[in-house]
């Protein structure tokens, strides 16, 4: 069974309520039909009810709940809660009303107050439009320094990783993480590997150097991040700095990093910056014809996941399933 099918089957065991702020977006509506038909999650569409129903002609969304924020009986409650959260930042009640009228803010407030278990958006909104209300309302998880993202990579006919399965991070959020942020990304990605993929994480902190073979401040950053991560999470197998071949190929790992608990068998790859992470996952996706599942948000106080504006219907279905499974944890 593929990783995606496992995620969907696990999500069905304890159905969660996922809110979709882009309620009239055509791909989202087709995804709603699939998700509710398969029983992956309970769904809430946000927006004007007439607009949603008109956009859904020929699509069965009968099993989804539709909420118009402006007509919701919880609108005033959400406004007051948001005002209390942000009044020290100078917002007024009128500002709060304008914010909660926005489906992105309304959806985050649903998650914050337990009226939904998670949220998925981004088919027509840029990433910043999703994370701005998420940071303001839901905030980061306790003790988490930075929000990041990961891709679950499923590479066909691949002997490396966990039978071709990897977690790559950070591929979508942090342009240039510092040492502490890189360590936090490594720990969060290990959790993603365990919770979503069901594999025991073996985390490689990637660099152009392996164990001191290269001398540069960029290498120092990865090496220091590795030590920070080990101290913060001594129960997780983390090692670095490490070149990609030393991380995943047994013979190379034994040669370049003898005695490492990770070298040659890494299944979680932490890239030193966003450029390398984004390029890396897309290279593997396109050249190896890998299935790139995600991006999966890590470090937010509740499951809130972003979509690419170029996403397909299947992509939306998959991210809804991931969000539902995250909510079960």
GROMACS .gro file of C-alpha atoms in nm:
model
  329
    1UNK     CA    1   0.000   0.000   0.000
    2UNK     CA    2   0.135   0.344  -0.093
    3UNK     CA    3   0.209   0.606   0.171
    4UNK     CA    4  -0.085   0.814   0.053
    5UNK     CA    5  -0.327   0.523   0.080
    6UNK     CA    6  -0.199   0.449   0.430
    7UNK     CA    7  -0.253   0.813   0.530
    8UNK     CA    8  -0.608   0.809   0.392
    9UNK     CA    9  -0.695   0.480   0.559
   10UNK     CA   10  -0.560   0.603   0.892
   11UNK     CA   11  -0.754   0.929   0.859
   12UNK     CA   12  -1.078   0.734   0.813
   13UNK     CA   13  -1.035   0.562   1.151
   14UNK     CA   14  -1.122   0.876   1.345
   15UNK     CA   15  -1.274   1.133   1.110
   16UNK     CA   16  -1.176   1.493   1.178
   17UNK     CA   17  -1.342   1.818   1.073
   18UNK     CA   18  -1.132   2.018   0.827
   19UNK     CA   19  -1.227   2.371   0.722
   20UNK     CA   20  -1.169   2.496   0.367
   21UNK     CA   21  -1.171   2.878   0.340
   22UNK     CA   22  -1.169   2.876  -0.041
   23UNK     CA   23  -1.525   2.751  -0.052
   24UNK     CA   24  -1.616   2.832  -0.412
   25UNK     CA   25  -1.285   2.735  -0.574
   26UNK     CA   26  -1.359   2.468  -0.842
   27UNK     CA   27  -1.072   2.226  -0.765
   28UNK     CA   28  -1.153   2.247  -0.396
   29UNK     CA   29  -1.516   2.158  -0.463
   30UNK     CA   30  -1.419   1.853  -0.667
   31UNK     CA   31  -1.185   1.750  -0.387
   32UNK     CA   32  -1.471   1.787  -0.138
   33UNK     CA   33  -1.678   1.540  -0.339
   34UNK     CA   34  -1.396   1.283  -0.330
   35UNK     CA   35  -1.306   1.331   0.037
   36UNK     CA   36  -1.663   1.308   0.164
   37UNK     CA   37  -1.747   1.015  -0.065
   38UNK     CA   38  -1.444   0.821   0.060
   39UNK     CA   39  -1.507   0.918   0.422
   40UNK     CA   40  -1.161   1.065   0.477
   41UNK     CA   41  -1.279   1.370   0.674
   42UNK     CA   42  -1.578   1.588   0.756
   43UNK     CA   43  -1.552   1.916   0.567
   44UNK     CA   44  -1.664   2.276   0.612
   45UNK     CA   45  -1.672   2.515   0.317
   46UNK     CA   46  -1.652   2.886   0.396
   47UNK     CA   47  -1.804   3.160   0.182
   48UNK     CA   48  -2.128   3.285   0.035
   49UNK     CA   49  -2.366   2.989   0.017
   50UNK     CA   50  -2.517   3.085  -0.321
   51UNK     CA   51  -2.175   3.136  -0.476
   52UNK     CA   52  -2.056   2.800  -0.346
   53UNK     CA   53  -2.363   2.614  -0.472
   54UNK     CA   54  -2.346   2.784  -0.812
   55UNK     CA   55  -1.979   2.695  -0.845
   56UNK     CA   56  -2.056   2.335  -0.744
   57UNK     CA   57  -2.315   2.262  -1.014
   58UNK     CA   58  -2.266   1.901  -1.119
   59UNK     CA   59  -2.050   1.832  -0.813
   60UNK     CA   60  -2.189   1.655  -0.507
   61UNK     CA   61  -2.100   1.861  -0.200
   62UNK     CA   62  -2.412   1.759  -0.007
   63UNK     CA   63  -2.210   1.599   0.273
   64UNK     CA   64  -2.011   1.916   0.342
   65UNK     CA   65  -2.121   2.193   0.577
   66UNK     CA   66  -2.135   2.546   0.434
   67UNK     CA   67  -2.077   2.847   0.660
   68UNK     CA   68  -2.102   3.211   0.554
   69UNK     CA   69  -1.891   3.398   0.811
   70UNK     CA   70  -2.109   3.709   0.790
   71UNK     CA   71  -2.424   3.509   0.866
   72UNK     CA   72  -2.270   3.277   1.123
   73UNK     CA   73  -2.409   3.277   1.476
   74UNK     CA   74  -2.047   3.265   1.595
   75UNK     CA   75  -1.935   3.575   1.407
   76UNK     CA   76  -1.958   3.808   1.708
   77UNK     CA   77  -1.787   3.556   1.935
   78UNK     CA   78  -1.498   3.521   1.691
   79UNK     CA   79  -1.473   3.899   1.651
   80UNK     CA   80  -1.450   3.951   2.026
   81UNK     CA   81  -1.197   3.672   2.069
   82UNK     CA   82  -0.980   3.813   1.791
   83UNK     CA   83  -1.007   4.163   1.936
   84UNK     CA   84  -0.890   4.036   2.276
   85UNK     CA   85  -0.597   3.860   2.111
   86UNK     CA   86  -0.484   4.160   1.910
   87UNK     CA   87  -0.595   4.473   2.098
   88UNK     CA   88  -0.243   4.520   2.233
   89UNK     CA   89  -0.133   4.545   1.870
   90UNK     CA   90  -0.365   4.843   1.824
   91UNK     CA   91  -0.659   4.685   1.641
   92UNK     CA   92  -1.013   4.808   1.700
   93UNK     CA   93  -1.341   4.616   1.709
   94UNK     CA   94  -1.406   4.738   1.355
   95UNK     CA   95  -1.069   4.601   1.247
   96UNK     CA   96  -1.159   4.269   1.410
   97UNK     CA   97  -1.491   4.256   1.223
   98UNK     CA   98  -1.317   4.313   0.890
   99UNK     CA   99  -1.066   4.040   0.970
  100UNK     CA  100  -1.318   3.775   1.076
  101UNK     CA  101  -1.530   3.849   0.768
  102UNK     CA  102  -1.230   3.712   0.573
  103UNK     CA  103  -1.269   3.335   0.538
  104UNK     CA  104  -0.898   3.281   0.608
  105UNK     CA  105  -0.926   3.449   0.948
  106UNK     CA  106  -1.263   3.289   1.020
  107UNK     CA  107  -1.122   2.945   0.942
  108UNK     CA  108  -0.822   2.996   1.171
  109UNK     CA  109  -1.055   3.104   1.450
  110UNK     CA  110  -1.261   2.788   1.401
  111UNK     CA  111  -0.944   2.585   1.451
  112UNK     CA  112  -0.829   2.793   1.747
  113UNK     CA  113  -1.160   2.751   1.932
  114UNK     CA  114  -1.201   2.383   1.850
  115UNK     CA  115  -1.486   2.422   1.602
  116UNK     CA  116  -1.265   2.256   1.340
  117UNK     CA  117  -0.967   2.024   1.377
  118UNK     CA  118  -0.757   2.165   1.095
  119UNK     CA  119  -0.753   2.390   0.789
  120UNK     CA  120  -0.635   2.362   0.426
  121UNK     CA  121  -0.601   2.657   0.190
  122UNK     CA  122  -0.376   2.802  -0.079
  123UNK     CA  123  -0.533   2.698  -0.410
  124UNK     CA  124  -0.597   3.066  -0.488
  125UNK     CA  125  -0.425   3.243  -0.196
  126UNK     CA  126  -0.050   3.303  -0.163
  127UNK     CA  127   0.125   3.135   0.129
  128UNK     CA  128   0.151   3.464   0.321
  129UNK     CA  129  -0.229   3.500   0.320
  130UNK     CA  130  -0.257   3.166   0.498
  131UNK     CA  131   0.024   3.197   0.749
  132UNK     CA  132  -0.052   3.557   0.852
  133UNK     CA  133  -0.382   3.468   1.025
  134UNK     CA  134  -0.239   3.133   1.137
  135UNK     CA  135   0.045   3.308   1.322
  136UNK     CA  136  -0.186   3.572   1.467
  137UNK     CA  137  -0.457   3.333   1.587
  138UNK     CA  138  -0.331   2.976   1.620
  139UNK     CA  139   0.037   3.065   1.675
  140UNK     CA  140   0.324   2.818   1.697
  141UNK     CA  141   0.314   2.502   1.906
  142UNK     CA  142   0.454   2.529   2.260
  143UNK     CA  143   0.832   2.529   2.264
  144UNK     CA  144   0.860   2.553   1.885
  145UNK     CA  145   1.099   2.818   1.754
  146UNK     CA  146   1.004   2.818   1.388
  147UNK     CA  147   0.730   2.701   1.152
  148UNK     CA  148   0.857   2.495   0.861
  149UNK     CA  149   0.739   2.262   0.588
  150UNK     CA  150   0.825   1.916   0.466
  151UNK     CA  151   0.754   1.699   0.167
  152UNK     CA  152   0.701   1.326   0.194
  153UNK     CA  153   0.886   1.184  -0.106
  154UNK     CA  154   0.793   0.842  -0.240
  155UNK     CA  155   1.053   0.736  -0.498
  156UNK     CA  156   0.966   0.433  -0.715
  157UNK     CA  157   1.213   0.144  -0.738
  158UNK     CA  158   1.452   0.311  -0.494
  159UNK     CA  159   1.666   0.114  -0.247
  160UNK     CA  160   1.751   0.419  -0.035
  161UNK     CA  161   1.576   0.578   0.263
  162UNK     CA  162   1.293   0.360   0.391
  163UNK     CA  163   1.229   0.160   0.072
  164UNK     CA  164   1.229   0.479  -0.131
  165UNK     CA  165   1.039   0.692   0.122
  166UNK     CA  166   1.194   1.012   0.256
  167UNK     CA  167   1.099   1.332   0.434
  168UNK     CA  168   1.260   1.648   0.286
  169UNK     CA  169   1.268   1.982   0.473
  170UNK     CA  170   1.250   2.277   0.463
  171UNK     CA  171   1.124   2.310   0.108
  172UNK     CA  172   0.869   2.593   0.122
  173UNK     CA  173   0.890   2.832   0.418
  174UNK     CA  174   1.228   2.944   0.561
  175UNK     CA  175   1.468   3.107   0.313
  176UNK     CA  176   1.776   3.108   0.537
  177UNK     CA  177   1.729   2.935   0.875
  178UNK     CA  178   1.989   3.002   1.143
  179UNK     CA  179   2.148   2.725   1.351
  180UNK     CA  180   1.868   2.704   1.607
  181UNK     CA  181   1.599   2.718   1.340
  182UNK     CA  182   1.769   2.445   1.139
  183UNK     CA  183   1.781   2.228   1.450
  184UNK     CA  184   1.410   2.292   1.512
  185UNK     CA  185   1.330   2.197   1.151
  186UNK     CA  186   1.520   1.870   1.194
  187UNK     CA  187   1.327   1.777   1.509
  188UNK     CA  188   0.990   1.870   1.357
  189UNK     CA  189   1.068   1.670   1.043
  190UNK     CA  190   1.156   1.364   1.249
  191UNK     CA  191   0.814   1.391   1.410
  192UNK     CA  192   0.649   1.418   1.069
  193UNK     CA  193   0.830   1.102   0.956
  194UNK     CA  194   0.710   0.911   1.261
  195UNK     CA  195   0.353   1.043   1.282
  196UNK     CA  196   0.253   1.068   0.917
  197UNK     CA  197   0.474   0.815   0.743
  198UNK     CA  198   0.515   0.560   1.021
  199UNK     CA  199   0.891   0.527   0.985
  200UNK     CA  200   1.161   0.555   1.250
  201UNK     CA  201   1.344   0.877   1.158
  202UNK     CA  202   1.713   0.881   1.073
  203UNK     CA  203   1.794   1.247   1.017
  204UNK     CA  204   2.083   1.372   0.802
  205UNK     CA  205   2.182   1.739   0.818
  206UNK     CA  206   2.293   1.801   0.460
  207UNK     CA  207   2.591   2.006   0.346
  208UNK     CA  208   2.860   2.007   0.076
  209UNK     CA  209   3.092   1.866   0.344
  210UNK     CA  210   3.095   1.540   0.539
  211UNK     CA  211   3.238   1.545   0.890
  212UNK     CA  212   3.483   1.825   0.831
  213UNK     CA  213   3.589   1.744   0.474
  214UNK     CA  214   3.504   2.103   0.379
  215UNK     CA  215   3.588   2.424   0.564
  216UNK     CA  216   3.340   2.712   0.542
  217UNK     CA  217   3.103   2.911   0.762
  218UNK     CA  218   2.811   2.741   0.586
  219UNK     CA  219   2.948   2.405   0.699
  220UNK     CA  220   2.992   2.538   1.053
  221UNK     CA  221   2.626   2.638   1.060
  222UNK     CA  222   2.507   2.288   0.971
  223UNK     CA  223   2.751   2.127   1.213
  224UNK     CA  224   2.638   2.356   1.498
  225UNK     CA  225   2.271   2.297   1.413
  226UNK     CA  226   2.334   1.923   1.436
  227UNK     CA  227   2.477   1.956   1.787
  228UNK     CA  228   2.185   2.174   1.898
  229UNK     CA  229   1.933   1.922   1.762
  230UNK     CA  230   2.109   1.632   1.935
  231UNK     CA  231   2.095   1.812   2.270
  232UNK     CA  232   1.731   1.908   2.229
  233UNK     CA  233   1.619   1.565   2.109
  234UNK     CA  234   1.866   1.299   2.226
  235UNK     CA  235   1.615   1.024   2.149
  236UNK     CA  236   1.622   1.099   1.774
  237UNK     CA  237   1.897   0.968   1.545
  238UNK     CA  238   2.046   1.288   1.397
  239UNK     CA  239   2.389   1.332   1.240
  240UNK     CA  240   2.579   1.578   1.022
  241UNK     CA  241   2.719   1.765   0.852
  242UNK     CA  242   2.684   1.522   0.565
  243UNK     CA  243   2.685   1.514   0.186
  244UNK     CA  244   2.383   1.362   0.018
  245UNK     CA  245   2.563   1.050  -0.106
  246UNK     CA  246   2.710   0.985   0.240
  247UNK     CA  247   2.361   1.026   0.388
  248UNK     CA  248   2.178   0.770   0.174
  249UNK     CA  249   2.428   0.527   0.019
  250UNK     CA  250   2.563   0.261   0.258
  251UNK     CA  251   2.908   0.220   0.104
  252UNK     CA  252   2.968   0.595   0.080
  253UNK     CA  253   2.840   0.653   0.432
  254UNK     CA  254   3.075   0.388   0.574
  255UNK     CA  255   3.368   0.546   0.390
  256UNK     CA  256   3.301   0.913   0.467
  257UNK     CA  257   3.134   0.888   0.809
  258UNK     CA  258   3.237   0.558   0.972
  259UNK     CA  259   3.047   0.482   1.291
  260UNK     CA  260   2.763   0.724   1.216
  261UNK     CA  261   2.417   0.593   1.317
  262UNK     CA  262   2.265   0.778   1.021
  263UNK     CA  263   2.514   0.778   0.734
  264UNK     CA  264   2.410   0.551   0.449
  265UNK     CA  265   2.058   0.500   0.581
  266UNK     CA  266   1.905   0.845   0.628
  267UNK     CA  267   1.534   0.880   0.556
  268UNK     CA  268   1.489   1.242   0.672
  269UNK     CA  269   1.696   1.494   0.477
  270UNK     CA  270   1.736   1.846   0.618
  271UNK     CA  271   1.855   2.098   0.361
  272UNK     CA  272   2.064   2.395   0.477
  273UNK     CA  273   1.841   2.658   0.315
  274UNK     CA  274   1.521   2.701   0.116
  275UNK     CA  275   1.690   2.725  -0.222
  276UNK     CA  276   1.855   2.384  -0.189
  277UNK     CA  277   1.544   2.228  -0.033
  278UNK     CA  278   1.307   2.353  -0.301
  279UNK     CA  279   1.543   2.261  -0.584
  280UNK     CA  280   1.614   1.922  -0.427
  281UNK     CA  281   1.257   1.803  -0.392
  282UNK     CA  282   1.167   1.921  -0.743
  283UNK     CA  283   1.468   1.746  -0.895
  284UNK     CA  284   1.371   1.418  -0.730
  285UNK     CA  285   1.005   1.466  -0.821
  286UNK     CA  286   1.073   1.532  -1.188
  287UNK     CA  287   1.381   1.321  -1.266
  288UNK     CA  288   1.301   1.021  -1.048
  289UNK     CA  289   0.924   1.051  -1.112
  290UNK     CA  290   0.874   1.060  -0.734
  291UNK     CA  291   0.545   1.131  -0.565
  292UNK     CA  292   0.593   1.456  -0.369
  293UNK     CA  293   0.328   1.468  -0.096
  294UNK     CA  294   0.283   1.807   0.066
  295UNK     CA  295   0.394   2.060   0.164
  296UNK     CA  296   0.319   1.956   0.522
  297UNK     CA  297   0.330   2.243   0.771
  298UNK     CA  298   0.530   2.179   1.087
  299UNK     CA  299   0.534   2.371   1.414
  300UNK     CA  300   0.195   2.544   1.406
  301UNK     CA  301  -0.020   2.498   1.715
  302UNK     CA  302  -0.283   2.308   1.513
  303UNK     CA  303  -0.286   2.141   1.170
  304UNK     CA  304  -0.297   2.416   0.906
  305UNK     CA  305  -0.160   2.330   0.564
  306UNK     CA  306  -0.081   2.527   0.253
  307UNK     CA  307  -0.143   2.432  -0.110
  308UNK     CA  308   0.036   2.540  -0.423
  309UNK     CA  309  -0.176   2.762  -0.646
  310UNK     CA  310  -0.091   2.515  -0.921
  311UNK     CA  311  -0.231   2.224  -0.720
  312UNK     CA  312  -0.448   1.953  -0.868
  313UNK     CA  313  -0.768   1.809  -0.725
  314UNK     CA  314  -0.570   1.506  -0.608
  315UNK     CA  315  -0.320   1.734  -0.433
  316UNK     CA  316  -0.604   1.893  -0.235
  317UNK     CA  317  -0.747   1.553  -0.141
  318UNK     CA  318  -0.403   1.440  -0.024
  319UNK     CA  319  -0.337   1.748   0.189
  320UNK     CA  320  -0.681   1.723   0.348
  321UNK     CA  321  -0.600   1.362   0.442
  322UNK     CA  322  -0.262   1.465   0.585
  323UNK     CA  323  -0.425   1.744   0.786
  324UNK     CA  324  -0.685   1.506   0.923
  325UNK     CA  325  -0.416   1.259   1.027
  326UNK     CA  326  -0.212   1.535   1.193
  327UNK     CA  327  -0.525   1.631   1.388
  328UNK     CA  328  -0.550   1.278   1.526
  329UNK     CA  329  -0.216   1.318   1.704
   0.00000   0.00000   0.00000
